[in-house]
XYZ file of C-alpha atoms in Angstrom:
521
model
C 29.415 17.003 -19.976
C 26.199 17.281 -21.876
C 22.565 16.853 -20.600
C 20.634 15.109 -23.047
C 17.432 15.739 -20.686
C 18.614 19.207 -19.004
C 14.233 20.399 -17.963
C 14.739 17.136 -15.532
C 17.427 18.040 -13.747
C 18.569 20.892 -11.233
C 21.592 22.711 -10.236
C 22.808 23.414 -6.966
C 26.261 25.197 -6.257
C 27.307 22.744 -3.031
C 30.595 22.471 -0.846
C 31.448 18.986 -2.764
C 31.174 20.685 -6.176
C 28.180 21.530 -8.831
C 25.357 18.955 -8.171
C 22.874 17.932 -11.104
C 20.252 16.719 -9.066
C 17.027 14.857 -10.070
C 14.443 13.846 -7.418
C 11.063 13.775 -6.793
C 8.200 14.913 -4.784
C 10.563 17.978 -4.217
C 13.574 16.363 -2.628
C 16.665 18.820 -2.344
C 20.123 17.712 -2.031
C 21.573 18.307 1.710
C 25.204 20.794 1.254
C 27.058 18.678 3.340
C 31.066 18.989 4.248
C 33.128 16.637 2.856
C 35.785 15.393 0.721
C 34.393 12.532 -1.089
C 31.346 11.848 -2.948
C 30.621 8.760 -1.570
C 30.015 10.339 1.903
C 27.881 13.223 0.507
C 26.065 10.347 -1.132
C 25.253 9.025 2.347
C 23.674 11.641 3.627
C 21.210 11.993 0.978
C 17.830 11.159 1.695
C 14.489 10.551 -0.379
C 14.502 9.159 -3.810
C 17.678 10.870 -6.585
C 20.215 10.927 -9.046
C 22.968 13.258 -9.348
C 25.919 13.934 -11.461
C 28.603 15.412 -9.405
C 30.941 17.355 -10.651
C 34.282 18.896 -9.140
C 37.931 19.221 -9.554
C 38.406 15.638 -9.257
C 36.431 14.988 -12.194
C 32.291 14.129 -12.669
C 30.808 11.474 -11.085
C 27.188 9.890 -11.821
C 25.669 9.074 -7.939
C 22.827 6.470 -7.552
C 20.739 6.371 -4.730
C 20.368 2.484 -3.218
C 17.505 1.834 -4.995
C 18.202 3.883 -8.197
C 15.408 5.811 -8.531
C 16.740 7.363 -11.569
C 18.963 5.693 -14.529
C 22.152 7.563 -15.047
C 22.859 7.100 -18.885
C 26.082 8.186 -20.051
C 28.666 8.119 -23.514
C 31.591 6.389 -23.700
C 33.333 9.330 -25.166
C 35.875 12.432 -23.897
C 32.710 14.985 -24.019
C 29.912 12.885 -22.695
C 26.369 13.197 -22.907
C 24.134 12.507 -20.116
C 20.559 11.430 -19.426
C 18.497 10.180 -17.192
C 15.967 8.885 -19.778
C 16.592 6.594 -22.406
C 14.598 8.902 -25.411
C 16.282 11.942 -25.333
C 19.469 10.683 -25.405
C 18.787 8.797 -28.510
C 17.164 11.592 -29.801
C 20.676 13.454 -28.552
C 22.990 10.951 -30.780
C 23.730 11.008 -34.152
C 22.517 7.323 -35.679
C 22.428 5.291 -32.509
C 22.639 1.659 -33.137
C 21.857 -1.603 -30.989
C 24.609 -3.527 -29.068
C 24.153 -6.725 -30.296
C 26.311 -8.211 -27.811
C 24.413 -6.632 -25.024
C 20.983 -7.800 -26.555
C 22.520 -11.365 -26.872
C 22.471 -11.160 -23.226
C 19.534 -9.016 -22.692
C 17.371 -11.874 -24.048
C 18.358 -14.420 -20.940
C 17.043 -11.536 -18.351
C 15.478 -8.746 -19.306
C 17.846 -6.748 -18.061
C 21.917 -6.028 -18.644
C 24.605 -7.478 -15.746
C 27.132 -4.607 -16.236
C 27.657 -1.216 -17.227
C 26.473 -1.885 -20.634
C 23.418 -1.048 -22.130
C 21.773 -2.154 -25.012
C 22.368 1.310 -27.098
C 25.973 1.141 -28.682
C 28.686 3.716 -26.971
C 26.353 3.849 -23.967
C 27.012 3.003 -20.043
C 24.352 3.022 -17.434
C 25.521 4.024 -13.490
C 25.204 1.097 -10.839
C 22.952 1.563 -8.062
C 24.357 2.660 -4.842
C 28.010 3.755 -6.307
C 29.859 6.582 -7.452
C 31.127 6.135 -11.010
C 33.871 7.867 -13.044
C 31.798 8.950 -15.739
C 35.372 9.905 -17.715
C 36.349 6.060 -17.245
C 33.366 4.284 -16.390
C 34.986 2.798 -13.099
C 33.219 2.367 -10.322
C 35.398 4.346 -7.362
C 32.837 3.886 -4.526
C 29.897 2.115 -3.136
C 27.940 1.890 -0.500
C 25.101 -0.055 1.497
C 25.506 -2.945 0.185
C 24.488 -5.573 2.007
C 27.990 -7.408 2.899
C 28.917 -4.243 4.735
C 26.447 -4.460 7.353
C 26.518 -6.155 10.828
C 23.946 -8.638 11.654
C 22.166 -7.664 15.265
C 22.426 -9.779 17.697
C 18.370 -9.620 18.413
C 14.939 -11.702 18.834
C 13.961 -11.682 15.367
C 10.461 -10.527 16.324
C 11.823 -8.102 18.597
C 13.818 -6.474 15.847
C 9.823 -6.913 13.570
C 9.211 -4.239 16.121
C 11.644 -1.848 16.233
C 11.609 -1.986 11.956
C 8.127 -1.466 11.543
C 8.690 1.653 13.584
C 11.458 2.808 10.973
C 8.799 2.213 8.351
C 6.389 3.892 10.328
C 8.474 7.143 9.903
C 9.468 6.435 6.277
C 5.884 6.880 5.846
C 5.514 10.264 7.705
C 5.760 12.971 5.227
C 3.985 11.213 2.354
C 0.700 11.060 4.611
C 1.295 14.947 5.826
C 1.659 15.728 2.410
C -2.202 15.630 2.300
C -2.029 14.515 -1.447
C -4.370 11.618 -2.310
C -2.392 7.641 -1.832
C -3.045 5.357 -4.305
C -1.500 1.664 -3.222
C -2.022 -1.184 -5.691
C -2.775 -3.928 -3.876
C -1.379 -7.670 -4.588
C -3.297 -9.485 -1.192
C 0.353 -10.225 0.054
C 2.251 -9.252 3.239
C 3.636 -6.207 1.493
C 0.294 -4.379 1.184
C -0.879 -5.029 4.112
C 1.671 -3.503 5.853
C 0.977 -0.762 3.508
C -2.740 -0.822 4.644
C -1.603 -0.763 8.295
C 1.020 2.124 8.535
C -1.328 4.319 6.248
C -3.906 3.612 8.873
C -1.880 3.977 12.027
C -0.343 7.400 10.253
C -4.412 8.232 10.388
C -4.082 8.686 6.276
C -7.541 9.339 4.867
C -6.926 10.382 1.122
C -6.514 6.560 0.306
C -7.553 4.802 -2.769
C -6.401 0.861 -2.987
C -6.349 -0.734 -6.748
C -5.714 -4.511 -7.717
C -6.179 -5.672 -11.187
C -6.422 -9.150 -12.746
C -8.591 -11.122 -15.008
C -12.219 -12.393 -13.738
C -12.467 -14.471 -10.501
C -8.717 -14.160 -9.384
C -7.978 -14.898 -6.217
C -5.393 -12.249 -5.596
C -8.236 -10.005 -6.386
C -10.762 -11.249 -4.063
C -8.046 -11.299 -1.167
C -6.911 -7.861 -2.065
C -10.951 -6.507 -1.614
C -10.846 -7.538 1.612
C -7.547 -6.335 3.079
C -8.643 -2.910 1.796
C -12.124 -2.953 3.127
C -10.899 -4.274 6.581
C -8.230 -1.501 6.997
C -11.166 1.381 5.914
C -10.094 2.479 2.369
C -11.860 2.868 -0.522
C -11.092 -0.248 -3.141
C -11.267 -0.425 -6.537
C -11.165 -3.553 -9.168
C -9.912 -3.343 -12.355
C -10.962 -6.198 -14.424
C -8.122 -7.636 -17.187
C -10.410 -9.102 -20.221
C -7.746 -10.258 -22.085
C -9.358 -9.443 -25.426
C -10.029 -6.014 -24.058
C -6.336 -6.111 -22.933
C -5.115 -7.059 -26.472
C -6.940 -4.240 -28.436
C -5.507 -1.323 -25.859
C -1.943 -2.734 -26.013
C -1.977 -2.750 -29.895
C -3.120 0.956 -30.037
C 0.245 3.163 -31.446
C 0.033 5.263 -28.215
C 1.420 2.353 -26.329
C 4.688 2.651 -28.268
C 4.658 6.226 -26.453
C 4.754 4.273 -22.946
C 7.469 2.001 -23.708
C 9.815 4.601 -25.363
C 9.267 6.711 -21.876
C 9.342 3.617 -20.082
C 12.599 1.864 -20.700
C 15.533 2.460 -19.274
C 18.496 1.939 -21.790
C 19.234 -1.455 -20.621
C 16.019 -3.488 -18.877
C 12.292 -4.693 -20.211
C 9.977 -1.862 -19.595
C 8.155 -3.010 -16.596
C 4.337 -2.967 -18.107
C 2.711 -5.250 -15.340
C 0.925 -2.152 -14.113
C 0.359 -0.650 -17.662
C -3.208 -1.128 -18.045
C -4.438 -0.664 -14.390
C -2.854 3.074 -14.898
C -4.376 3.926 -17.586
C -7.898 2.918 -16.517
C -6.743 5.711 -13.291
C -5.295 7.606 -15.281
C -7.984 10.713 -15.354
C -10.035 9.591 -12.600
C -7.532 10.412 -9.531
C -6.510 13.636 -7.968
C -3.587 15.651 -9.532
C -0.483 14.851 -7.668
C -1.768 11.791 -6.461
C 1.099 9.578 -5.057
C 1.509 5.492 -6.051
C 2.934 4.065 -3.368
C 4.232 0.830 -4.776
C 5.153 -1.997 -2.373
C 8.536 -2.400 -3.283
C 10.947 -3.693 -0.572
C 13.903 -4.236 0.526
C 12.516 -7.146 2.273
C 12.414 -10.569 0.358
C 16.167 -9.974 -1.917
C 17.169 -13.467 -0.670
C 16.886 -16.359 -2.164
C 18.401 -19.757 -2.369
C 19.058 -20.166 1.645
C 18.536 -24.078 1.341
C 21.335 -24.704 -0.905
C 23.684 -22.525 1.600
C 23.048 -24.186 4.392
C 24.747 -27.198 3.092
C 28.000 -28.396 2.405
C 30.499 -25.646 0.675
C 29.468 -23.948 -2.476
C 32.384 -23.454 -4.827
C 32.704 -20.503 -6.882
C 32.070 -22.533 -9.770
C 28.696 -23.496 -8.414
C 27.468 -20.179 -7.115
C 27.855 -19.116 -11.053
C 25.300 -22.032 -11.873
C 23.368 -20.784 -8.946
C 23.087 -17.078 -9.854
C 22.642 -17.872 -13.913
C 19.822 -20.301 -12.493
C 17.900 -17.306 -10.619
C 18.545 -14.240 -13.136
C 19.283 -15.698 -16.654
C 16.372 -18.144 -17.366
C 13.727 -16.629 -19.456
C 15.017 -18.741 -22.474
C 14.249 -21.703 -20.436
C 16.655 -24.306 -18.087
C 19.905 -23.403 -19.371
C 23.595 -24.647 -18.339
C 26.695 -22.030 -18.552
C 27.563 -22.902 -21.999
C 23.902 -21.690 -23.373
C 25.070 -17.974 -21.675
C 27.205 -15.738 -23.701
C 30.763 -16.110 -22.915
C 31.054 -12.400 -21.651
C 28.033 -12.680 -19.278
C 29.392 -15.753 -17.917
C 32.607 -14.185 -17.312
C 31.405 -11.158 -15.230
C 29.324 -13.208 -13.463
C 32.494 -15.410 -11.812
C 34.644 -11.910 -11.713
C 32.110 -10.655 -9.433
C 31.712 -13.953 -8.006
C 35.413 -14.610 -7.062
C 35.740 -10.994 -6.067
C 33.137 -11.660 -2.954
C 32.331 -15.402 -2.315
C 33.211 -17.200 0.292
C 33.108 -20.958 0.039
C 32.810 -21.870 3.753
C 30.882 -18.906 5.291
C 27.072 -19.149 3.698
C 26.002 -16.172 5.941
C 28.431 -13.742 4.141
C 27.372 -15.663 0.928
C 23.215 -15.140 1.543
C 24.425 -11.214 1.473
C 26.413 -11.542 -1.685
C 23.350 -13.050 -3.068
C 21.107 -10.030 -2.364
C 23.835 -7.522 -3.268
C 23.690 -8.781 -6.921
C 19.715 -8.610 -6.539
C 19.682 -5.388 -4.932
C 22.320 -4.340 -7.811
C 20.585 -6.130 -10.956
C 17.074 -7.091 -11.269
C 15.546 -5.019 -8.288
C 17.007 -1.574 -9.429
C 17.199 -1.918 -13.088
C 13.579 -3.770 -13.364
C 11.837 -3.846 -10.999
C 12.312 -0.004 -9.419
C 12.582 1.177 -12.801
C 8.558 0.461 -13.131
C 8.098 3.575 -11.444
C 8.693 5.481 -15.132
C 5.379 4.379 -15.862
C 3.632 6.080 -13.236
C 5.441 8.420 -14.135
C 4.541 8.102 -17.461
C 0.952 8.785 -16.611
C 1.698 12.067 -14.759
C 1.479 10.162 -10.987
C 3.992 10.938 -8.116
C 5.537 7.901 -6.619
C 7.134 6.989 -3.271
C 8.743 3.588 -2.341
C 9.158 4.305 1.677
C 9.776 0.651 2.120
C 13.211 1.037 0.202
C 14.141 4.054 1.243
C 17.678 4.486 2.904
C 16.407 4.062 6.617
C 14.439 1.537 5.955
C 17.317 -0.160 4.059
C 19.849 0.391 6.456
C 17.377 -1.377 9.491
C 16.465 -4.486 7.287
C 19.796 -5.293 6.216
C 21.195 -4.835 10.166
C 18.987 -6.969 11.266
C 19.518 -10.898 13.074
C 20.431 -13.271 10.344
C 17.157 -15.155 10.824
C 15.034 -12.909 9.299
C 17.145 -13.001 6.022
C 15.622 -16.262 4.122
C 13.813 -16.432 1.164
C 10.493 -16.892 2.510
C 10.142 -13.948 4.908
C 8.728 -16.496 7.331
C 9.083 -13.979 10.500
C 8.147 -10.807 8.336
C 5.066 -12.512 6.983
C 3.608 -13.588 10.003
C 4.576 -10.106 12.234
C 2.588 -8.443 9.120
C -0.350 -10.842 8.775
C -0.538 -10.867 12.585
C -0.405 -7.425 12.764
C -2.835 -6.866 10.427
C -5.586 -8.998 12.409
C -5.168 -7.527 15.421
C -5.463 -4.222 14.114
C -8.225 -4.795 12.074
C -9.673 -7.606 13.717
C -9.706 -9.495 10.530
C -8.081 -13.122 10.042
C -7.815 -12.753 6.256
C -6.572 -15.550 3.936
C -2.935 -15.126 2.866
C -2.565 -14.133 -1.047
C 0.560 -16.880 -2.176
C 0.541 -18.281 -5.714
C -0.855 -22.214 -5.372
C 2.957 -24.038 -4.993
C 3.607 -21.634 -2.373
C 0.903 -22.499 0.175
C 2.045 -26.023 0.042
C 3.690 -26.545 3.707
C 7.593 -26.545 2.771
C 8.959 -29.889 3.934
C 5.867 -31.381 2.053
C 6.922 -29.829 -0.835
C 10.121 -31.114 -0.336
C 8.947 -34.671 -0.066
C 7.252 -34.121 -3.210
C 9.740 -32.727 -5.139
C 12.081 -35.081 -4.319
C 9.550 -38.166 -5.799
C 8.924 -36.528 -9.038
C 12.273 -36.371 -9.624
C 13.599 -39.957 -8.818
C 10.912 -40.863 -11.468
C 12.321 -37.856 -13.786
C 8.682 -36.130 -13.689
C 9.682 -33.182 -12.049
C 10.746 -30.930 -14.993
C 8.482 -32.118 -17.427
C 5.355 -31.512 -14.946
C 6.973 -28.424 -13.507
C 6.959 -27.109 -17.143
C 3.392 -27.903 -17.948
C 2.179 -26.449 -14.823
C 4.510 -23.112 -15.955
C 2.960 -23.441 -19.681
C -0.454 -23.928 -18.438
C -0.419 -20.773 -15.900
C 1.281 -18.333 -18.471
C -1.413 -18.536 -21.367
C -4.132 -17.559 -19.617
C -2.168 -15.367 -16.675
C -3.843 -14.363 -14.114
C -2.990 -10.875 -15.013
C -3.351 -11.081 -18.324
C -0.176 -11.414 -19.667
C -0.722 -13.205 -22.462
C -2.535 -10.184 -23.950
C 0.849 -8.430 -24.107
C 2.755 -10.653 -27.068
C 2.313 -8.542 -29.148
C 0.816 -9.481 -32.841
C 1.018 -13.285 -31.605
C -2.094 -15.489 -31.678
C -2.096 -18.076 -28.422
C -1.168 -20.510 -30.453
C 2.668 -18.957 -31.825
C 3.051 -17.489 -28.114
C 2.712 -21.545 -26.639
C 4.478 -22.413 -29.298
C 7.226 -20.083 -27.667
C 6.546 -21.579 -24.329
C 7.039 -25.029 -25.153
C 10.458 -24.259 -26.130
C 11.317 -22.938 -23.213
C 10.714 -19.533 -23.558
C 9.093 -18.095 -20.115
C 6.611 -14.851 -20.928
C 9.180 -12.334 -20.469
C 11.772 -14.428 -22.221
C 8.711 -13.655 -25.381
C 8.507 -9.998 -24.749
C 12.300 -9.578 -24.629
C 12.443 -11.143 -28.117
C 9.168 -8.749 -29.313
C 11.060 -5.671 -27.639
C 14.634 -5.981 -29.645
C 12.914 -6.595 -32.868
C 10.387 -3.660 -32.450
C 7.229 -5.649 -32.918
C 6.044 -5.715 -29.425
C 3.613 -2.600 -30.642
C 2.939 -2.951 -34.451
C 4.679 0.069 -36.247
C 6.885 0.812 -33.431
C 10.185 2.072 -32.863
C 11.327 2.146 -29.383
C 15.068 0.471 -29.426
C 17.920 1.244 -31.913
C 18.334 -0.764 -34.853
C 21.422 -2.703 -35.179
């Protein structure tokens, strides 16, 4: 084995063999005694990566969130890396996988091992993988292995926020200023009210988002009620344009991606205005959960979902961004690891086992690979970064808990938090939820069900989408690249959500003019 990126990684002689270990924030990997990876996996704590490697052979080990991407060649000497640059750098003429980009462009992300550099596999999340084979010969918490408690939902509220509570522990007693970026939701202000409970002082709170946002306004006020300091960063989408066109960006997104997902550059600008203006070390506590990987509970709760249909139903959720698509629009390989898996773990008759399969392919897909794999751009800018409210603990209690807490709209978890927060604070604040979501459900339902007996429903649904995504609340629009507002609608009105654009931008290299971040084919 090879290490592509050998300054990020350290070595530690342990009882289960010679651990390459990368963490942050100083994490060390606990020497425990045992005879399989997968249980010295377990007992790791904090946010890692390690490549394990004994007389049984070397094994790439994910924590459950995948903090790190482990990177790998498909070869008998293989390189390693847990960053996506020097391991191109590492190979000699790296080339795209056009099959994997073919399937890239439907996510923004890869459902596999495959990655979208040729001759390169990327370690799930939560497993142990046979770096010499590329098999997968362990995993663990996922969420069909766990018991549901037999609890009072807001009984069990309790007891979890006190898990949280000492997720949170060290990262306030490290002393080292907090910065939380604030969305006005039920995640930050949970945020807002450990940090205050903990008695954290060194806090600064960030939103960002064009002029006269709502989510901006909202997100003032949660910070000034819990005590912190607040700042606004304004997105001018002109303003926006002219930064994201400068070359230096094309040094973010080369750090940024991963091998095999979208960089994640929602928080790009917002960073760079703090970049410089924060204390060194300063941690970003992002508020990343564990909470909220359901989705689709309605459609369970009805009559028996073949395996057939829970295919449509997870190509529905994760492979859209090219617009309403049926199986045959989906590469035939995607498609066919998507009903492997699927016939592998679904149950027709038993929706409770089949809600967990549904956020096992979250937790293993989109969540890791995307959406955790933002943290490379705080990174990026030289900030620490902690995600407490994933953390194994923390993981372990949500996914034990009573089955009524595991929907897709958080109902009990948003009002213990927004409850919470107004009796601590004694502040009743309004609710951050985009506009469709504040609409009570079973009205919505009503609605819904109207529009579509007089076949409205997906043409207004799409206008609404159109309408919303050129001029984004955050901005987003900005980030097409070279494209006036004109070509990007143009894109939208064939389907084509905003990330659906940027995957397109990314794989030809003309998101930044003049460059290079992915491999030519």
């Amino acid at each position: 084995m090879r290490l592509a990126d050998p300054e990020l990684w350290d070595v530690y002689e342990q009882r289960i063999g010679t651990v390459y270990w990368r963490a942050n924030l100083g994490t060390t990997p606990i020497d425990v005694e045992c005879q399989e990876v997968v249980d010295w996996a377990l007992a790791q704590r904090g946010h890692w990566a390690a490549v394990v490697v004994n007389t049984a052979g070397t094994f790439a080990v994910t924590d459950n969130l995948r903090s790190f991407p482990i990177l790998y060649s498909n070869d008998a000497d293989p390189l390693v890396s847990s960053t996506a640059e020097p391991l191109l750098d590492a190979m000699r003429g790296p080339r795209l996988d056009r099959a994997a980009a073919a399937e890239f462009v439907h996510a923004g992300y890869l459902f596999g091992p495959q990655t979208l550099i040729a001759g390169i596999s990327s370690a799930r999340a939560s497993a142990v993988t046979d770096i010499s084979t590329g098999r997968v010969v362990a995993e663990y918490r996922m969420a069909t292995s766990y018991t549901e408690a037999d609890a009072d939902p807001d009984e069990y509220l309790e007891y979890f926020y006190r898990v949280i509570l000492k997720a949170f522990e060290p990262i306030v007693a490290s002393g080292r200023q907090l910065l939380v970026p604030l969305s006005g939701g039920a995640d930050s202000r949970l945020i807002m009210m450990v940090l205050r409970e903990l008695g954290a002082s060194n806090v600064l709170a960030f939103t960002y988002g064009t002029a006269g946002s709502t989510e901006v306004r909202v997100s003032r006020e949660v910070a000034r009620s819990a005590g912190y300091e607040w700042r606004g960063i304004t997105l001018e989408p002109g303003v926006v344009r002219e930064r994201w066109l400068r070359p230096e960006t094309g040094d973010f997104l080369r750090y940024a991606w991963s091998g095999e997902a979208l960089p994640h550059i929602q928080d790009w600008y917002a960073l760079g205005d703090l970049h410089g203006e924060t204390e060194s070390g300063a941690i970003v506590l992002a508020g990343h959960t564990i909470v909220g990987n359901e989705h689709d509970d309605e459609r369970l709760a009805g009559a028996a979902i073949s395996v057939d249909d829970a295919v449509r139903l997870v190509a529905a959720h994760h492979f859209h961004l090219r617009g309403a698509t049926s199986l045959a629009d989906l590469p035939d390989p995607l498609v066919a690891r998507l009903r492997d898996h699927l016939e592998k773990t679904w149950i027709p008759n038993d929706p409770a086992h089949n809600a967990k399969v549904l956020v096992d392919i979250n937790s293993l897909t989109r969540q890791p690979r995307y959406i955790n794999n933002s943290m490379r751009g705080y990174e990026h800018f030289g900030f620490n970064w902690a995600l407490p409210m994933l953390n194994a603990d923390v993981w372990d209690a949500w996914l034990s808990g009573p089955r009524a807490l595991h929907t897709g709209k958080r109902e009990h978890y948003v009002r213990f938090v927004n409850e919470g927060f107004a009796r601590a604070f004694d502040a009743d604040l309004q609710y951050f939820a985009p506009r469709v979501g504040q609409i009570e459900p079973e009205r919505k339902k009503r609605i819904k069900a109207v529009l579509s007996a007089v076949r409205l429903l997906d043409p207004l649904t799409n206008l609404a989408r159109i309408r919303t995504e050129r001029h984004h609340p955050m901005a987003f629009e900005a980030l097409a690249g070279t494209l006036s507002l004109e070509q990007f609608t143009r894109r939208l009105l064939r389907g084509q959500s905003t990330l659906g654009v940027y995957c397109d931008l990314f794989l030809a290299n003309e998101w930044v003019p003049d460059q290079k971040v992915v491999p030519e084919p």
